Coordinates of C-alpha atoms in Angstrom, one line a residue:
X1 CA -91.9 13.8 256.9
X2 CA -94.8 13.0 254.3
X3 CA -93.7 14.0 250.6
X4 CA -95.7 16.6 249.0
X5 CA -95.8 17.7 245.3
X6 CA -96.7 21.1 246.1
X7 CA -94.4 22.3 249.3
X8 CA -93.5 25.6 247.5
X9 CA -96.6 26.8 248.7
X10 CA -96.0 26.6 252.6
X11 CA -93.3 29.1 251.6
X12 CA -94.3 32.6 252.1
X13 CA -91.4 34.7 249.6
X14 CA -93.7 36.3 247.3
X15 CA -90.5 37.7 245.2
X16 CA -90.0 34.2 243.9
X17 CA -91.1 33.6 240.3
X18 CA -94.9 31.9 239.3
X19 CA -93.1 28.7 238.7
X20 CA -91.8 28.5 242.0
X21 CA -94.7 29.3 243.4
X22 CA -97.6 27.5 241.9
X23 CA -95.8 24.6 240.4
X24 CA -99.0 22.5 240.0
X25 CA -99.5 24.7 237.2
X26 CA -96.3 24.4 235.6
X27 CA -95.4 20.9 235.9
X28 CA -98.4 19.1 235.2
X29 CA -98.5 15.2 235.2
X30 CA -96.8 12.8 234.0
X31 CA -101.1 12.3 234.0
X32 CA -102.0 9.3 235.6
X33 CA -103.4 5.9 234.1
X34 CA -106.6 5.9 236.9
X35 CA -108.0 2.7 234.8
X36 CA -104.9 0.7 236.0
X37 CA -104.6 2.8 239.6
X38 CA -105.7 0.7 242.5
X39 CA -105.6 1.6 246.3
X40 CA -102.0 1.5 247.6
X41 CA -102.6 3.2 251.0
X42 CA -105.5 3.6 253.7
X43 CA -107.9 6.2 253.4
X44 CA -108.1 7.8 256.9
X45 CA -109.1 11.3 256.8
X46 CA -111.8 13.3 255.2
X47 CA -111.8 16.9 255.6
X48 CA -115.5 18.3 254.7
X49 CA -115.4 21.8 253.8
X50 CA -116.6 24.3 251.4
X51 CA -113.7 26.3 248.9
X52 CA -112.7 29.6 251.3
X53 CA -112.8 28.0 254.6
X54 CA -109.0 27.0 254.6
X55 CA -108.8 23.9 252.7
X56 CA -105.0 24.8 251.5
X57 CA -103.8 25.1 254.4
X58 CA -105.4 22.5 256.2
X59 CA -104.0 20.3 253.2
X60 CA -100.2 21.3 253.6
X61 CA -101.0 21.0 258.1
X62 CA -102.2 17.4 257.0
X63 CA -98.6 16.9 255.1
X64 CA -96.8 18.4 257.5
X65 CA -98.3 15.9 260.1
X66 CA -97.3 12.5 258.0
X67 CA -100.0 12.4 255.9
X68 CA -98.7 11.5 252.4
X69 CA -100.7 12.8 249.4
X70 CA -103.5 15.0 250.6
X71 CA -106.5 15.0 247.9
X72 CA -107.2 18.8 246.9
X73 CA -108.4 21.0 243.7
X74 CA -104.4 21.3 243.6
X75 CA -104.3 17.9 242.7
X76 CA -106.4 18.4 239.5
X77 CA -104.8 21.3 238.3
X78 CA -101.8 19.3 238.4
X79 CA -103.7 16.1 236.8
X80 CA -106.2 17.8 234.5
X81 CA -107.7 14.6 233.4
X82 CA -108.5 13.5 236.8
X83 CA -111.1 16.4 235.8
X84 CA -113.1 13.7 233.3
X85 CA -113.5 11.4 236.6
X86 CA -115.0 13.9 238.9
X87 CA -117.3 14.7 235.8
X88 CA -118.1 10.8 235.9
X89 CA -119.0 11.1 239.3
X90 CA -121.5 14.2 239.2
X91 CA -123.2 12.7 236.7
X92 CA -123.7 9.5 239.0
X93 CA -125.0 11.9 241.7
X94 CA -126.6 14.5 240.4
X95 CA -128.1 13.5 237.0
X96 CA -128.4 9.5 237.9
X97 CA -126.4 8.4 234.7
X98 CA -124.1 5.7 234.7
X99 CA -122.6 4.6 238.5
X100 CA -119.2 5.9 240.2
X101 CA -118.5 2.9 242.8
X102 CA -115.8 2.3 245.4
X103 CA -113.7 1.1 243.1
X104 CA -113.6 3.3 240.8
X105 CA -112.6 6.4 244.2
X106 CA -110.2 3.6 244.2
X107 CA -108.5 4.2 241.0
X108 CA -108.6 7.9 241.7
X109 CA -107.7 8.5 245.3
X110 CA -105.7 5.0 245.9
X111 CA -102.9 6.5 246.5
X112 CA -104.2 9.3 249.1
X113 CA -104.8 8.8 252.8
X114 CA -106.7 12.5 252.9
X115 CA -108.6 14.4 251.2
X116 CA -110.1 18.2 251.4
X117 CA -111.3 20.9 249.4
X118 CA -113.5 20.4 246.2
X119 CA -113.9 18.6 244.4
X120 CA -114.0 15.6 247.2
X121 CA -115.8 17.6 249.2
X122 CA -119.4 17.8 247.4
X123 CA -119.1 13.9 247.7
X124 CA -119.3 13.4 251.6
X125 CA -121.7 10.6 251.3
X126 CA -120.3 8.6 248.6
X127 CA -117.0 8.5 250.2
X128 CA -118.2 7.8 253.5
X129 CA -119.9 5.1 252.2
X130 CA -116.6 3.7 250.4
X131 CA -114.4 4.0 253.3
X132 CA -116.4 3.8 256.3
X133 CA -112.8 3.3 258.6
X134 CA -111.6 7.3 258.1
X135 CA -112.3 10.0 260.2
X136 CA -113.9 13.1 259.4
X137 CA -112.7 16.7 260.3
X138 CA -115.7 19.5 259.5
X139 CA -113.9 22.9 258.7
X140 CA -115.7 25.6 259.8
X141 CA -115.3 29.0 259.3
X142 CA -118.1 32.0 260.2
X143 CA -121.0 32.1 257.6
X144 CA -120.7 35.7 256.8
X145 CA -117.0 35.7 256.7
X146 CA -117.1 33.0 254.4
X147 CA -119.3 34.7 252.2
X148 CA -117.3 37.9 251.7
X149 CA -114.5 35.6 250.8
X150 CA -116.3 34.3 248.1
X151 CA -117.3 37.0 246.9
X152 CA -113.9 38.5 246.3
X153 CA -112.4 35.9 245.2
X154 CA -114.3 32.5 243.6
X155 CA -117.4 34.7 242.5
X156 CA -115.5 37.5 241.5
X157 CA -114.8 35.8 238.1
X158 CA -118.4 35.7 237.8
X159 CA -120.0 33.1 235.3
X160 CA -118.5 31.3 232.0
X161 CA -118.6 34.0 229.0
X162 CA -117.7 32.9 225.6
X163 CA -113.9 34.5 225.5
X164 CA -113.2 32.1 228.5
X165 CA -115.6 28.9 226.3
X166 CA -112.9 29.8 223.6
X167 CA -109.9 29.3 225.4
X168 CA -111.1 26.6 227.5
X169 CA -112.1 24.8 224.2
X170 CA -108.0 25.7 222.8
X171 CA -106.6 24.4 226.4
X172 CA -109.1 21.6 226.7
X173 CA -106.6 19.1 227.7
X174 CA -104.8 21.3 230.7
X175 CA -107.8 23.2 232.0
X176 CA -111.0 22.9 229.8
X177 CA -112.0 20.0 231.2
X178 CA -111.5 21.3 235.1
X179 CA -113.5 24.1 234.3
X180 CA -116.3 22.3 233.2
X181 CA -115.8 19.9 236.0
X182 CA -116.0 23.0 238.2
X183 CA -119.3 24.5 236.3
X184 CA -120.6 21.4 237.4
X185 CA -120.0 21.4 241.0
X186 CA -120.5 25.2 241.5
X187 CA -123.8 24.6 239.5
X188 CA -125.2 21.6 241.9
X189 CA -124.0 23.0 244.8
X190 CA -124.9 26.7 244.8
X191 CA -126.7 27.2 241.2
X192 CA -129.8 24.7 242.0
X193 CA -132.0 26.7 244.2
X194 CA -134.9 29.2 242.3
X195 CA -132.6 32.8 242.7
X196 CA -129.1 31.0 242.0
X197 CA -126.3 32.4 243.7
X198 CA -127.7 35.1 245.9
X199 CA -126.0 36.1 248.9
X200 CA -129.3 34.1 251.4
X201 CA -129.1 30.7 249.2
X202 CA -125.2 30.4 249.3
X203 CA -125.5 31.2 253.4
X204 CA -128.0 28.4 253.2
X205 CA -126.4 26.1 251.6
X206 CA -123.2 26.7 253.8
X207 CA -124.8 25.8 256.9
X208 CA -127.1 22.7 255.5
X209 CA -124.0 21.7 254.4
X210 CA -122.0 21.6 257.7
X211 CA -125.3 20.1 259.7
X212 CA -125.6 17.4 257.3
X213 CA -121.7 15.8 258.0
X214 CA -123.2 16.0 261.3
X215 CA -125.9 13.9 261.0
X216 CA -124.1 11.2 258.6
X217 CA -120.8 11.1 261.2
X218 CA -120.9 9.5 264.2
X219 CA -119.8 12.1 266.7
X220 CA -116.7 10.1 267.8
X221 CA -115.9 10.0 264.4
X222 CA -116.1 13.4 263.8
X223 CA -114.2 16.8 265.0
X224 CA -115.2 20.1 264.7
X225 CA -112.1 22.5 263.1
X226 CA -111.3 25.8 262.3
X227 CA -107.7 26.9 261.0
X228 CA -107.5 29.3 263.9
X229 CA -107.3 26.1 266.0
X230 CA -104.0 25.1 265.6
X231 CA -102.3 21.9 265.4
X232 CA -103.4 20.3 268.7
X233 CA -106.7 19.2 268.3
X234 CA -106.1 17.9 265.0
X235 CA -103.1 16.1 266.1
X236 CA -104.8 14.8 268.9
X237 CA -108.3 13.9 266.6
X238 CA -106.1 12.1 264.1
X239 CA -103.6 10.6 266.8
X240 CA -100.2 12.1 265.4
X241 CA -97.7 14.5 267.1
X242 CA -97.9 18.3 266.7
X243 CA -95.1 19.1 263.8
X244 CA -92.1 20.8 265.3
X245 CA -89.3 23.0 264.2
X246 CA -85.6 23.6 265.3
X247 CA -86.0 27.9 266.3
X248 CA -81.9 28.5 267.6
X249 CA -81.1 25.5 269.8
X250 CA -85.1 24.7 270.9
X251 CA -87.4 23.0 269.0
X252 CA -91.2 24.5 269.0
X253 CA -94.1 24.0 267.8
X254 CA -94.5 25.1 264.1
X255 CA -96.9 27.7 263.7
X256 CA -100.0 26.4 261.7
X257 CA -99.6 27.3 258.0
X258 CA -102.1 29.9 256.4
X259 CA -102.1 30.2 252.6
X260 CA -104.0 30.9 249.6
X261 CA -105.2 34.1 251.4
X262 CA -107.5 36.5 248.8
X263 CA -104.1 38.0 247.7
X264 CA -102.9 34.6 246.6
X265 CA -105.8 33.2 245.6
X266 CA -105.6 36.2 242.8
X267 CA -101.5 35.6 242.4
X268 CA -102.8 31.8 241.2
X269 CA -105.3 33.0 239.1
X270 CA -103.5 35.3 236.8
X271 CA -100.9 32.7 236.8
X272 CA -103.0 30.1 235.6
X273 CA -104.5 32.2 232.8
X274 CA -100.8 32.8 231.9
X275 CA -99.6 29.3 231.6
X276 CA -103.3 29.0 229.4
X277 CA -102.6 31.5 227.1
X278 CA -98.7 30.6 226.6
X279 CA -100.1 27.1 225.7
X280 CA -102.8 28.0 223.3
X281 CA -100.4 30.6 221.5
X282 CA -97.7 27.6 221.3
X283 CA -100.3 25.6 220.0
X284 CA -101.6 28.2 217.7
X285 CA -98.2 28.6 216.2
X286 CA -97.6 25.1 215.7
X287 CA -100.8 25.2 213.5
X288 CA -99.4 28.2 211.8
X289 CA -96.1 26.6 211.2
X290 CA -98.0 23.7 209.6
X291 CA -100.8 25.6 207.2
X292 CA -97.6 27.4 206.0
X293 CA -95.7 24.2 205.3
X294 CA -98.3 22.7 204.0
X295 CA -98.9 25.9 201.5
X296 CA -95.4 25.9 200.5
X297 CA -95.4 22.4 199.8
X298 CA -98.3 22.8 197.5
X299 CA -97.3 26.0 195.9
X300 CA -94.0 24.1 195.6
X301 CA -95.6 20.9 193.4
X302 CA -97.4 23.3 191.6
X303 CA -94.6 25.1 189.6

């Protein structure tokens, strides 16, 4: 069975503490020298699909199959300063400065045979390009569903406000620098049409999204998902055996895991914002501890 540094997750005991459940938040790093990284394993899947259409539990399906390290937002969370390479990136694609090149996906996803989810997902054609041997899965999900999930969940924060600047700028190193990366993707991908993110544009974009992996994939290259799906045609796409448990004496089929429902997605997000403010007041009393130090010692040489 493929390791996985989040497998807390396919676990559905919501009594257990934050920790245990979101431990990409918790247990961040050790962060990764990418400028030394180098590809260690085959790229073979690409999963191409928008935030809210079951990228997390595609992800731990993927690990559950054999993949071994499964590329996700989960993986910067847990890397932060993976954030400052994705930022590289968008600027390569979006505001033509400087070049991202196969080597370079090479320092940052050499060590995963899959990826899903943003932020590899707004970079279908560069990857593509990189690794032309992998397979593509599109993960669909029903426009106007989709929609209302964003709404209640990803939207529902609404914009950056200068409260969340403030702590981002106090907890640069942990999540500052993914949300900026993520104010850049959102931005390019739903923010660049005249109206922004209105409810017509974001449909739009979520279907010219899906038709264009259609065009770029060769269609034997290419299946056509949905959660609801099941293991089989994956398996079958991607060549592997359908996972199985032990149930008694009889081994079945596992059922096909289904996570970071709105519910959860919330559960993470206050979490999250937990872990940031424990970190910033840590930090904040380390400064404290020093300016008073500092006073003494002064007041001290002054007598």
């Amino acid at each position: 069975m493929a390791s996985e540094p989040f497998p807390s997750e396919f676990m559905s005991d919501y009594n257990r503490s934050d920790e245990e459940r979101f431990p990409e938040l918790f247990r961040q790093g050790p962060m990764a020298d990418r400028h030394k990284a180098t590809r260690i394993v085959p790229m073979r899947v690409f999963v191409f699909g928008l935030p809210r259409t079951g990228t997390s539990s595609i992800r731990i399906a993927l690990s559950r199959m054999g993949f071994n390290n499964i590329y996700h937002l989960l993986s910067v969370l847990h890397d932060p300063d993976d954030a400052q390479w994705w930022l590289r990136a968008g600027d390569a694609k979006w505001n033509k400065r400087g070049t991202f090149t196969k080597e370079d996906f090479d320092k940052l996803l050499g060590h995963c045979q899959a990826v899903c989810d943003l932020p590899p997902a707004l970079f279908a054609d560069e990857l593509m390009a990189s690794y032309p041997e992998a397979k593509v899965v599109i993960l669909n999900r029903d426009v106007d569903k989709w929609y209302i999930s964003m709404t209640q969940t990803i939207l529902k924060n609404g914009p950056p406000n200068a409260w969340s600047m403030l702590r981002g700028f106090l907890d640069w190193r942990e999540s500052g620098q993914v949300l900026k990366m993520l104010g850049q993707e959102m931005n390019n991908m739903f923010g660049s049409r005249p109206g922004g993110m209105t409810e017509s544009n974001m449909k739009a974009i979520f279907i010219e999204y899906h038709e264009h992996i259609r065009r770029i994939v060769p269609r034997e290259k290419l299946l056509e998902f949905k959660v609801q799906d099941g293991y089989k045609p994956l398996c079958d796409f991607l060549g592997v055996p359908v996972p199985t448990t032990v149930i008694g004496e009889k081994e079945v089929e596992e059922p096909f895991p289904r996570v970071n429902e709105g519910a959860a997605f919330h559960d993470r997000a206050n979490a999250m914002r937990k872990c940031q403010t424990r970190r910033i007041l840590k930090r904040i009393g380390k400064l404290v501890n020093a300016v008073v130090l500092v006073g003494v010692g002064l007041w001290y040489l002054r007598r």
